[in-house]
Amino acid sequence: MFHLRALMISALTAILLASCSGKFTPFTFVHCTDTQIGFADNSEGFVHSDSLLNAAVDAINSLKPELTVVTGDLVNDVADPLQNELFQKGMARLKVPYYLLPGNHDYSNKWTSEIRDEYVALRGYDRFSFTRKGCAFIGIDSNSVKANAKDAEAEQWAWLESELKKARKAKYTFVFLHCPIFKKDIEEPEDYENFPMESRRKYIDLFKEYGVDAVLAGHTHKDYDTMFEGIRLVAANPVCNGIGHGRPGFNTVSVNKEGFEIEFHPTPGFDPAKCRL
């Protein structure tokens, strides 16, 4: 089932890249992450998480971006029907196209092909590739990398390289994933919040080869922003509850012919007293 779906997705994205390349015109898109309904939320019915998600959706709608990308941890407990219901209802209120990627919580903090298939059955896909306004948008599943799921990662790698080749003529190429490749330094120690040491250089080299301009992630619940060998690597703050210096919010990415600018927008109505962190 998954392999058939993956082939259908690959075929569709190939069509999208071939047919929607278009002429570049300036635009703005939204990158948000870790909506994570239920995370650090003591409120009955997860009303706190729900209110933050809906406040962010209202704020995004008011900005009228071209599209929105959510880089994972959509809910805290994917087995909880209420969390999934609140997420779906909140996202349905967005007035622009949106694209989702899986985080570790969307896989119940473990990786198996069966869990991935369940995610795909629930959300429809686990990766994406399309162009808009002359720019390429490619999203991958970082769970297979973190879990050292070699077969799944190899299959995705082949797909990723193929999509990057198709995007060579894009004005800018943006890659999205949940877990950052690294936060501040490619040589930083491996931990819960970055890629395995042996994986970092090969992804950076691939992205350099095909002219990727930015890699946009989440997962950390606090923001990181660094330039490395010509690539901007950003881990965004969460939409809902943060950790440490993390502030709930989302980023807008304003794209023009000279480059792109990333601006943080706080989630309206966040109350730290309602968060147990």
XYZ file of N, CA and C in Angstrom, residues 11-265:
765
model
N 4.923 10.491 -8.746
C 4.442 10.861 -10.070
C 3.757 12.215 -10.053
N 2.950 12.447 -9.034
C 2.254 13.721 -8.910
C 3.232 14.865 -8.745
N 4.227 14.692 -7.865
C 5.170 15.781 -7.639
C 6.004 16.046 -8.882
N 6.291 15.004 -9.642
C 7.026 15.216 -10.886
C 6.212 16.086 -11.829
N 4.911 15.827 -11.905
C 4.029 16.644 -12.736
C 3.998 18.070 -12.238
N 3.901 18.225 -10.909
C 3.857 19.569 -10.338
C 5.124 20.347 -10.662
N 6.281 19.725 -10.496
C 7.524 20.418 -10.783
C 7.646 20.749 -12.258
N 7.164 19.874 -13.107
C 7.286 20.110 -14.533
C 6.318 21.193 -15.008
N 5.132 21.273 -14.399
C 4.082 22.117 -14.950
C 3.894 23.433 -14.229
N 4.450 23.576 -13.014
C 4.172 24.754 -12.218
C 5.404 25.600 -11.948
N 6.478 25.367 -12.744
C 7.708 26.092 -12.455
C 7.492 27.589 -12.525
N 6.901 28.075 -13.634
C 6.463 29.452 -13.709
C 7.581 30.473 -13.607
N 7.221 31.728 -13.859
C 8.150 32.835 -13.745
C 8.202 33.314 -12.310
N 9.396 33.669 -11.848
C 9.526 34.141 -10.474
C 8.847 35.491 -10.281
N 8.075 35.591 -9.226
C 7.527 36.859 -8.760
C 7.629 36.851 -7.240
N 7.876 37.999 -6.609
C 8.009 38.045 -5.147
C 6.752 37.547 -4.449
N 6.940 36.912 -3.299
C 5.812 36.388 -2.534
C 6.262 36.117 -1.109
N 5.309 35.780 -0.258
C 5.576 35.423 1.135
C 4.917 34.092 1.449
N 5.631 33.234 2.174
C 5.009 32.014 2.677
C 5.268 31.907 4.172
N 4.530 31.025 4.818
C 4.639 30.825 6.262
C 5.273 29.467 6.535
N 6.241 29.467 7.426
C 6.792 28.225 7.970
C 6.405 28.156 9.433
N 5.634 27.140 9.805
C 5.327 26.920 11.213
C 5.594 25.466 11.560
N 5.694 25.195 12.844
C 6.094 23.859 13.259
C 5.588 23.556 14.657
N 5.546 22.305 15.001
C 5.212 21.872 16.354
C 3.930 22.528 16.859
N 2.884 22.389 16.050
C 1.552 22.761 16.535
C 1.211 21.910 17.754
N 1.561 20.674 17.704
C 1.634 19.715 18.821
C 0.518 19.867 19.851
N -0.702 19.730 19.366
C -1.864 19.769 20.260
C -1.660 18.780 21.409
N -1.786 19.261 22.647
C -1.675 18.408 23.828
C -0.336 18.482 24.532
N 0.679 19.065 23.897
C 1.999 19.112 24.510
C 2.031 20.139 25.643
N 2.451 19.680 26.838
C 2.558 20.558 28.011
C 1.260 21.325 28.240
N 0.148 20.631 28.083
C -1.169 21.276 28.162
C -2.006 20.583 29.225
N -2.222 21.272 30.335
C -3.026 20.709 31.425
C -4.500 21.049 31.305
N -4.887 21.811 30.309
C -6.272 22.284 30.213
C -7.210 21.158 29.800
N -8.437 21.240 30.250
C -9.440 20.243 29.896
C -9.749 20.328 28.413
N -9.734 19.173 27.760
C -10.028 19.143 26.328
C -8.978 19.811 25.483
N -7.789 20.021 26.030
C -6.672 20.665 25.323
C -7.068 22.034 24.765
N -7.905 22.733 25.508
C -8.394 24.027 25.020
C -7.252 25.031 24.866
N -6.212 24.902 25.706
C -5.074 25.829 25.601
C -4.356 25.643 24.269
N -3.969 24.400 23.942
C -3.326 24.137 22.656
C -4.218 24.547 21.495
N -5.479 24.200 21.602
C -6.426 24.495 20.534
C -6.543 25.998 20.304
N -6.588 26.766 21.387
C -6.723 28.213 21.238
C -5.474 28.815 20.594
N -4.288 28.282 20.928
C -3.062 28.785 20.319
C -3.015 28.468 18.829
N -3.377 27.245 18.459
C -3.392 26.891 17.047
C -4.349 27.790 16.275
N -5.533 27.981 16.805
C -6.510 28.799 16.100
C -6.101 30.266 16.052
N -5.438 30.746 17.107
C -4.932 32.121 17.088
C -3.862 32.274 16.012
N -2.984 31.261 15.883
C -1.961 31.306 14.843
C -2.592 31.261 13.457
N -3.604 30.419 13.289
C -4.301 30.340 12.000
C -4.918 31.686 11.642
N -5.564 32.333 12.613
C -6.148 33.651 12.352
C -5.071 34.657 11.943
N -3.926 34.611 12.640
C -2.832 35.535 12.326
C -2.281 35.265 10.927
N -2.135 33.987 10.567
C -1.645 33.639 9.231
C -2.634 34.103 8.167
N -3.915 33.864 8.392
C -4.926 34.297 7.426
C -4.877 35.803 7.198
N -4.622 36.553 8.269
C -4.589 38.017 8.134
C -3.414 38.485 7.282
N -2.350 37.685 7.225
C -1.165 38.043 6.445
C -1.305 37.679 4.964
N -2.227 36.794 4.642
C -2.507 36.372 3.266
C -1.246 35.880 2.535
N -0.552 34.893 3.109
C 0.633 34.363 2.430
C 0.246 33.503 1.234
N 1.232 33.140 0.450
C 1.001 32.266 -0.697
C 0.661 30.855 -0.246
N 1.297 30.368 0.826
C 1.087 29.012 1.315
C 1.692 28.901 2.705
N 1.425 27.770 3.357
C 1.964 27.480 4.687
C 2.527 26.068 4.701
N 3.681 25.904 5.349
C 4.276 24.585 5.561
C 4.399 24.350 7.058
N 3.955 23.176 7.520
C 4.058 22.790 8.931
C 5.026 21.619 9.032
N 6.143 21.843 9.746
C 7.203 20.832 9.746
C 7.144 19.906 10.967
N 6.010 19.276 11.151
C 5.950 18.141 12.051
C 5.570 18.389 13.493
N 5.403 17.265 14.207
C 4.796 17.231 15.532
C 3.485 18.003 15.493
N 2.605 17.485 14.663
C 1.299 18.102 14.456
C 0.451 17.972 15.711
N 0.557 16.809 16.362
C -0.099 16.570 17.655
C 0.927 15.923 18.580
N 0.637 15.921 19.860
C 1.557 15.325 20.816
C 1.410 13.814 20.884
N 0.189 13.335 20.805
C -0.099 11.900 20.883
C -0.978 11.529 19.712
N -0.378 10.945 18.676
C -1.119 10.655 17.454
C -2.227 9.633 17.680
N -2.170 8.884 18.798
C -3.208 7.900 19.103
C -4.432 8.523 19.763
N -4.363 9.811 20.090
C -5.465 10.491 20.770
C -6.412 11.094 19.730
N -7.643 10.574 19.599
C -8.572 11.082 18.585
C -8.886 12.574 18.748
N -8.979 13.053 19.998
C -9.311 14.457 20.213
C -8.208 15.369 19.702
N -6.954 15.022 19.967
C -5.854 15.844 19.478
C -5.863 15.925 17.953
N -6.090 14.797 17.302
C -6.159 14.800 15.840
C -7.345 15.607 15.330
N -8.467 15.502 16.016
C -9.653 16.247 15.608
C -9.417 17.752 15.717
N -8.820 18.189 16.833
C -8.565 19.611 17.020
C -7.569 20.134 15.988
N -6.552 19.340 15.697
C -5.588 19.754 14.680
C -6.264 19.901 13.322
N -7.034 18.903 12.928
C -7.686 18.940 11.628
C -8.641 20.131 11.519
N -9.406 20.378 12.556
C -10.355 21.494 12.528
C -9.635 22.835 12.458
N -8.557 22.952 13.239
C -7.813 24.199 13.212
C -7.198 24.465 11.851
N -6.556 23.467 11.264
C -5.903 23.651 9.976
C -6.917 23.875 8.855
N -8.105 23.311 8.996
C -9.144 23.495 7.976
C -9.579 24.951 7.862
N -9.274 25.746 8.883
C -9.644 27.156 8.861
C -8.641 28.012 8.094
N -7.498 27.435 7.727
C -6.524 28.183 6.935
C -7.106 28.499 5.559
N -6.886 29.717 5.106
C -7.437 30.153 3.825
C -6.413 30.072 2.699
N -5.276 29.426 2.972
C -4.251 29.240 1.940
C -3.881 27.763 1.908
N -3.293 27.299 0.803
C -2.844 25.902 0.767
C -1.813 25.640 1.866
N -1.863 24.438 2.453
C -0.865 24.092 3.458
C -0.351 22.678 3.206
N 0.877 22.459 3.666
C 1.577 21.199 3.439
C 2.164 20.734 4.765
N 2.050 19.438 5.047
C 2.436 18.876 6.339
C 3.598 17.899 6.185
N 4.406 17.827 7.249
C 5.438 16.795 7.350
C 5.327 16.109 8.702
N 5.753 14.860 8.798
C 5.689 14.156 10.081
C 6.848 14.504 10.995
N 6.535 14.654 12.287
C 7.558 14.754 13.321
C 7.633 13.453 14.094
N 8.511 13.403 15.061
C 8.663 12.173 15.839
C 7.406 11.833 16.624
N 6.683 12.841 17.119
C 5.449 12.551 17.851
C 4.357 12.024 16.920
N 4.424 12.389 15.659
C 3.460 11.860 14.692
C 3.715 10.391 14.385
N 4.889 9.898 14.804
C 5.232 8.485 14.686
C 5.318 7.813 16.065
N 4.721 8.433 17.063
C 4.744 7.891 18.437
C 6.158 7.680 18.953
N 7.073 8.554 18.530
C 8.473 8.528 18.986
C 9.218 7.243 18.653
N 8.790 6.567 17.598
C 9.533 5.399 17.122
C 9.261 5.242 15.632
N 10.131 4.497 14.963
C 9.974 4.331 13.518
C 9.844 2.865 13.172
N 8.759 2.554 12.474
C 8.613 1.278 11.790
C 7.882 1.578 10.486
N 7.998 0.690 9.538
C 7.293 0.918 8.280
C 5.778 0.929 8.498
N 5.323 0.156 9.479
C 3.887 0.121 9.766
C 3.408 1.461 10.320
N 4.206 2.054 11.212
C 3.837 3.355 11.771
C 3.848 4.420 10.682
N 4.840 4.363 9.812
C 4.869 5.310 8.697
C 3.631 5.141 7.817
N 3.252 3.902 7.534
C 2.066 3.655 6.723
C 0.814 4.215 7.389
N 0.746 4.092 8.706
C -0.406 4.638 9.435
C -0.457 6.157 9.314
N 0.729 6.790 9.384
C 0.774 8.240 9.230
C 0.299 8.640 7.833
N 0.806 7.950 6.809
C 0.426 8.261 5.433
C -1.074 8.061 5.237
N -1.622 7.007 5.835
C -3.060 6.775 5.739
C -3.846 7.907 6.388
N -3.306 8.465 7.485
C -3.997 9.540 8.210
C -3.850 10.885 7.517
N -2.626 11.217 7.070
C -2.353 12.561 6.529
C -2.269 12.605 5.010
N -2.102 11.450 4.356
C -2.118 11.419 2.902
C -0.759 11.327 2.237
N 0.311 11.740 2.908
C 1.654 11.719 2.332
C 2.649 11.982 3.460
N 3.910 11.631 3.227
C 4.945 11.892 4.227
C 6.071 12.745 3.671
N 5.894 13.261 2.448
C 6.871 14.137 1.798
C 6.134 14.912 0.717
N 6.760 15.944 0.199
C 6.128 16.696 -0.883
C 7.195 17.355 -1.740
N 6.811 17.729 -2.952
C 7.682 18.480 -3.842
C 6.809 19.221 -4.835
N 6.978 20.525 -4.883
C 6.206 21.341 -5.823
C 6.947 22.648 -6.039
N 6.529 23.403 -7.039
C 7.074 24.734 -7.238
C 5.959 25.760 -7.171
N 6.318 26.926 -6.710
C 5.369 28.045 -6.640
C 6.147 29.331 -6.885
N 5.608 30.177 -7.772
C 6.220 31.473 -8.078
C 7.684 31.326 -8.498
N 7.996 30.230 -9.190
C 9.348 30.024 -9.674
C 10.322 29.471 -8.656
N 9.828 29.097 -7.459
C 10.678 28.542 -6.397
C 10.272 27.106 -6.098
N 11.237 26.311 -5.647
C 10.986 24.900 -5.344
C 10.806 24.698 -3.848
N 9.833 23.874 -3.499
C 9.533 23.503 -2.118
C 9.583 21.987 -2.023
N 10.504 21.465 -1.215
C 10.675 20.020 -1.095
C 10.679 19.652 0.389
N 9.789 18.769 0.781
C 9.695 18.338 2.172
C 10.012 16.863 2.311
N 10.824 16.523 3.314
C 11.200 15.124 3.538
C 10.875 14.705 4.973
N 10.851 13.401 5.169
C 10.582 12.805 6.480
C 11.914 12.537 7.182
N 12.197 13.288 8.244
C 13.465 13.109 8.960
C 13.449 11.919 9.908
N 12.297 11.305 10.134
C 12.221 10.196 11.090
C 13.069 9.005 10.675
N 13.111 8.719 9.381
C 13.910 7.574 8.930
C 15.399 7.824 9.147
N 15.824 9.084 9.040
C 17.232 9.417 9.272
C 17.575 9.245 10.745
N 16.741 9.803 11.606
C 16.984 9.710 13.047
C 16.964 8.264 13.534
N 16.102 7.447 12.922
C 15.950 6.063 13.364
C 16.937 5.119 12.691
N 17.749 5.649 11.777
C 18.687 4.810 11.023
C 17.944 3.681 10.301
N 16.784 4.040 9.736
C 16.001 3.089 8.947
C 16.564 3.103 7.526
N 17.573 2.291 7.294
C 18.408 2.415 6.109
C 17.639 2.263 4.801
N 16.765 1.280 4.705
C 16.032 1.069 3.454
C 15.113 2.244 3.152
N 14.392 2.692 4.176
C 13.467 3.810 3.982
C 14.222 5.090 3.651
N 15.328 5.313 4.337
C 16.106 6.519 4.051
C 16.694 6.468 2.642
N 17.171 5.305 2.226
C 17.751 5.171 0.889
C 16.699 5.441 -0.187
N 15.493 4.924 0.030
C 14.415 5.172 -0.940
C 14.088 6.654 -0.996
N 13.997 7.290 0.157
C 13.690 8.718 0.187
C 14.835 9.536 -0.413
N 16.078 9.129 -0.154
C 17.240 9.831 -0.691
C 17.194 9.853 -2.219
N 16.884 8.709 -2.823
C 16.802 8.641 -4.283
C 15.710 9.575 -4.802
N 14.571 9.577 -4.123
C 13.479 10.486 -4.487
C 13.909 11.939 -4.330
N 14.556 12.250 -3.210
C 14.996 13.615 -2.932
C 15.962 14.098 -4.003
N 16.944 13.293 -4.336
C 17.907 13.707 -5.354
C 17.220 13.938 -6.694
N 16.258 13.081 -7.019
C 15.522 13.253 -8.270
C 14.759 14.573 -8.278
N 14.108 14.894 -7.162
C 13.340 16.149 -7.090
C 14.255 17.366 -7.112
N 15.423 17.275 -6.466
C 16.379 18.385 -6.494
C 16.893 18.625 -7.919
N 17.109 17.557 -8.680
C 17.530 17.707 -10.072
C 16.483 18.457 -10.873
N 15.223 18.143 -10.658
C 14.149 18.809 -11.388
C 14.035 20.283 -11.015
N 14.525 20.614 -9.821
C 14.378 21.981 -9.309
C 15.574 22.870 -9.631
N 16.506 22.396 -10.447
C 17.742 23.143 -10.700
C 17.489 24.566 -11.202
N 16.435 24.766 -11.970
C 16.189 26.079 -12.569
C 15.341 26.980 -11.665
N 14.987 26.507 -10.495
C 14.185 27.326 -9.586
C 14.985 28.536 -9.116
N 14.297 29.643 -8.903
C 14.959 30.837 -8.379
C 15.568 30.557 -7.015
N 14.791 29.959 -6.121
C 15.272 29.522 -4.809
C 14.708 28.137 -4.544
N 15.468 27.343 -3.801
C 15.005 26.017 -3.386
C 14.971 25.960 -1.865
N 13.807 25.632 -1.321
C 13.603 25.506 0.119
C 13.336 24.037 0.449
N 14.100 23.500 1.392
C 13.891 22.130 1.862
C 13.341 22.190 3.278
N 12.367 21.334 3.565
C 11.700 21.303 4.862
C 11.829 19.910 5.477
N 11.979 19.862 6.782
C 12.022 18.604 7.533
C 11.738 18.917 8.995
N 11.513 17.898 9.790
C 11.195 18.138 11.199
C 12.448 18.352 12.037
N 13.319 17.381 12.075
C 14.517 17.471 12.908
C 15.620 18.221 12.171
N 16.250 19.220 12.779
C 17.343 19.928 12.113
C 18.521 19.001 11.818
N 19.241 19.301 10.743
C 20.489 18.590 10.477
C 21.461 18.865 11.618
N 21.600 20.116 11.969
C 22.280 20.528 13.197
C 21.729 21.885 13.593
N 22.003 22.291 14.826
C 21.431 23.539 15.349
C 22.367 24.731 15.154
N 23.615 24.585 15.562
C 24.570 25.688 15.491
C 25.845 25.350 14.740
N 26.270 24.093 14.810
C 27.581 23.706 14.285
C 27.506 22.272 13.788
N 28.023 22.025 12.601
C 27.953 20.673 12.035
C 28.704 19.659 12.887
N 29.634 20.118 13.713
C 30.401 19.216 14.572
C 29.841 19.129 15.992
N 28.695 19.746 16.250
C 28.132 19.689 17.599
C 27.783 18.248 17.962
N 27.802 17.904 19.253
C 27.493 16.523 19.661
C 26.097 16.094 19.207
N 25.977 14.826 18.886
C 24.672 14.290 18.517
C 23.772 14.216 19.751
N 22.525 14.641 19.576
C 21.551 14.527 20.648
C 20.164 14.355 20.048
N 19.163 14.523 20.865
C 17.765 14.346 20.451
C 17.363 15.334 19.361
N 18.070 16.467 19.269
C 17.621 17.583 18.439
C 18.435 17.784 17.167
N 19.191 16.781 16.714
C 19.935 16.933 15.468
C 20.153 15.572 14.805
N 20.722 15.605 13.608
C 20.973 14.386 12.840
C 22.155 13.614 13.425
N 22.217 12.321 13.157
C 23.425 11.559 13.487
C 24.644 12.186 12.802
N 25.788 12.086 13.451
C 27.010 12.709 12.923
C 27.289 12.265 11.485
N 27.118 10.970 11.198
C 27.499 10.441 9.891
C 26.545 10.876 8.780
N 25.393 11.436 9.146
C 24.408 11.837 8.139
C 24.518 13.302 7.746
N 25.132 14.109 8.573
C 25.069 15.555 8.366
C 25.762 15.996 7.082
N 27.003 15.586 6.924
C 27.772 16.046 5.777
C 27.159 15.588 4.467
N 26.632 14.372 4.405
C 26.114 13.900 3.122
C 24.885 14.697 2.695
N 24.039 15.117 3.662
C 22.886 15.936 3.297
C 23.320 17.348 2.924
N 24.239 17.921 3.672
C 24.739 19.248 3.328
C 25.361 19.236 1.939
N 26.178 18.225 1.638
C 26.823 18.152 0.328
C 25.797 17.993 -0.790
N 24.765 17.195 -0.547
C 23.698 17.043 -1.543
C 23.008 18.376 -1.793
N 22.692 19.088 -0.723
C 21.983 20.357 -0.863
C 22.872 21.406 -1.543
N 24.163 21.389 -1.254
C 25.079 22.304 -1.934
C 25.150 21.989 -3.425
N 25.209 20.705 -3.757
C 25.322 20.301 -5.155
C 24.153 20.818 -5.981
N 22.969 20.829 -5.391
C 21.774 21.209 -6.149
C 21.263 22.611 -5.799
N 22.079 23.386 -5.122
C 21.755 24.796 -4.928
C 20.626 25.084 -3.967
N 20.470 24.263 -2.932
C 19.448 24.542 -1.916
C 19.824 25.825 -1.172
N 18.853 26.686 -0.995
C 19.099 27.974 -0.351
C 18.817 27.956 1.140
N 17.829 27.180 1.579
C 17.490 27.141 2.999
C 16.917 25.787 3.361
N 17.210 25.352 4.581
C 16.639 24.134 5.159
C 15.878 24.565 6.408
N 14.571 24.349 6.398
C 13.697 24.862 7.450
C 13.133 23.700 8.255
N 13.346 23.738 9.568
C 13.014 22.622 10.455
C 12.230 23.110 11.663
N 11.956 22.175 12.567
C 11.290 22.471 13.835
C 11.933 21.653 14.937
N 11.093 20.958 15.724
C 11.536 19.936 16.671
C 12.139 20.471 17.965
N 12.904 21.538 17.897
C 13.663 22.009 19.060
C 12.810 22.791 20.054
N 11.651 23.274 19.623
C 10.779 24.128 20.447
C 11.478 25.426 20.856
N 12.529 25.764 20.173
C 13.208 27.046 20.325
C 13.933 27.321 19.019
N 14.202 28.580 18.751
C 14.699 28.945 17.436
C 16.217 28.885 17.333
N 16.666 28.455 16.159
C 18.079 28.480 15.782
C 18.148 28.978 14.341
N 19.190 29.735 14.025
C 19.309 30.312 12.692
C 20.791 30.485 12.388
N 21.292 29.737 11.409
C 22.714 29.815 11.098
C 22.934 29.687 9.601
N 24.041 30.244 9.113
C 24.475 30.048 7.729
C 25.650 29.078 7.730
N 25.611 28.122 6.808
C 26.708 27.160 6.716
C 26.957 26.844 5.250
N 28.108 27.208 4.785
C 28.533 26.910 3.414
C 27.466 27.319 2.395
N 26.915 28.510 2.618
C 25.963 29.088 1.678
C 24.519 28.677 1.870
N 24.249 27.814 2.852
C 22.886 27.353 3.105
C 22.415 27.923 4.445
N 21.222 28.481 4.465
C 20.651 28.962 5.722
C 19.860 27.829 6.375
N 20.190 27.534 7.621
C 19.524 26.462 8.354
C 18.771 27.081 9.527
N 17.459 26.879 9.518
C 16.595 27.499 10.528
C 15.762 26.424 11.215
N 15.778 26.446 12.538
C 14.816 25.674 13.331
C 13.883 26.691 13.963
N 12.602 26.591 13.662
C 11.646 27.610 14.079
C 11.098 27.333 15.471
N 10.620 28.399 16.114
C 9.875 28.251 17.358
C 8.587 27.471 17.106
N 8.006 26.864 18.147
C 6.757 26.123 17.976
C 5.558 27.061 17.898
N 4.503 26.597 17.283
C 3.251 27.359 17.282
C 2.668 27.410 18.689
N 2.750 26.286 19.400
C 2.159 26.208 20.745
C 3.254 26.333 21.803
N 3.328 25.456 22.773
C 4.201 25.672 23.926
C 5.677 25.461 23.595
N 6.525 26.368 24.095
C 7.952 26.305 23.842
C 8.711 25.661 24.988
N 9.992 25.469 24.765
C 10.909 24.943 25.777
C 12.081 25.919 25.881
N 12.543 26.177 27.087
C 13.695 27.047 27.255
C 13.428 28.440 26.726
N 14.271 28.896 25.781
C 14.091 30.239 25.247
C 13.036 30.275 24.140
N 12.414 29.145 23.858
C 11.420 29.093 22.790
C 10.212 29.965 23.077
N 9.767 30.665 22.052
C 8.588 31.525 22.140
C 7.557 31.038 21.126
N 6.338 30.766 21.539
C 5.335 30.297 20.588
C 5.113 31.297 19.451
N 5.097 30.778 18.227
C 4.883 31.640 17.076
C 5.170 30.909 15.776
N 5.331 31.681 14.727
C 5.622 31.114 13.409
C 6.455 32.136 12.632
N 7.047 31.687 11.535
C 7.878 32.546 10.707
C 7.207 32.839 9.376
N 7.347 34.081 8.915
C 7.053 34.385 7.520
C 8.371 34.461 6.767
N 8.352 33.988 5.540
C 9.521 34.053 4.668
C 9.135 34.909 3.463
N 9.688 36.109 3.396
C 9.400 37.044 2.308
C 10.472 36.889 1.236
N 10.044 36.489 0.045
C 10.965 36.122 -1.023
C 10.933 37.198 -2.109
N 12.098 37.709 -2.459
C 12.197 38.673 -3.546
C 13.398 38.324 -4.410
N 13.633 39.099 -5.455
C 14.685 38.719 -6.399
C 16.075 38.827 -5.810
N 16.232 39.616 -4.729
C 17.544 39.748 -4.095
C 17.815 38.673 -3.053
N 16.788 37.982 -2.586
C 16.953 36.983 -1.542
C 15.655 36.767 -0.787
N 15.756 36.383 0.468
C 14.558 36.177 1.266
C 14.840 36.583 2.716
N 13.794 37.047 3.390
C 13.894 37.490 4.772
C 12.931 36.679 5.626
N 13.395 36.278 6.802
C 12.584 35.489 7.719
C 12.243 36.348 8.924
N 10.949 36.412 9.247
C 10.480 37.235 10.361
C 9.614 36.399 11.299
N 9.874 36.512 12.590
C 9.109 35.788 13.602
C 7.848 36.559 13.965
N 6.735 35.802 14.109
C 5.463 36.369 14.546
C 4.982 35.574 15.763
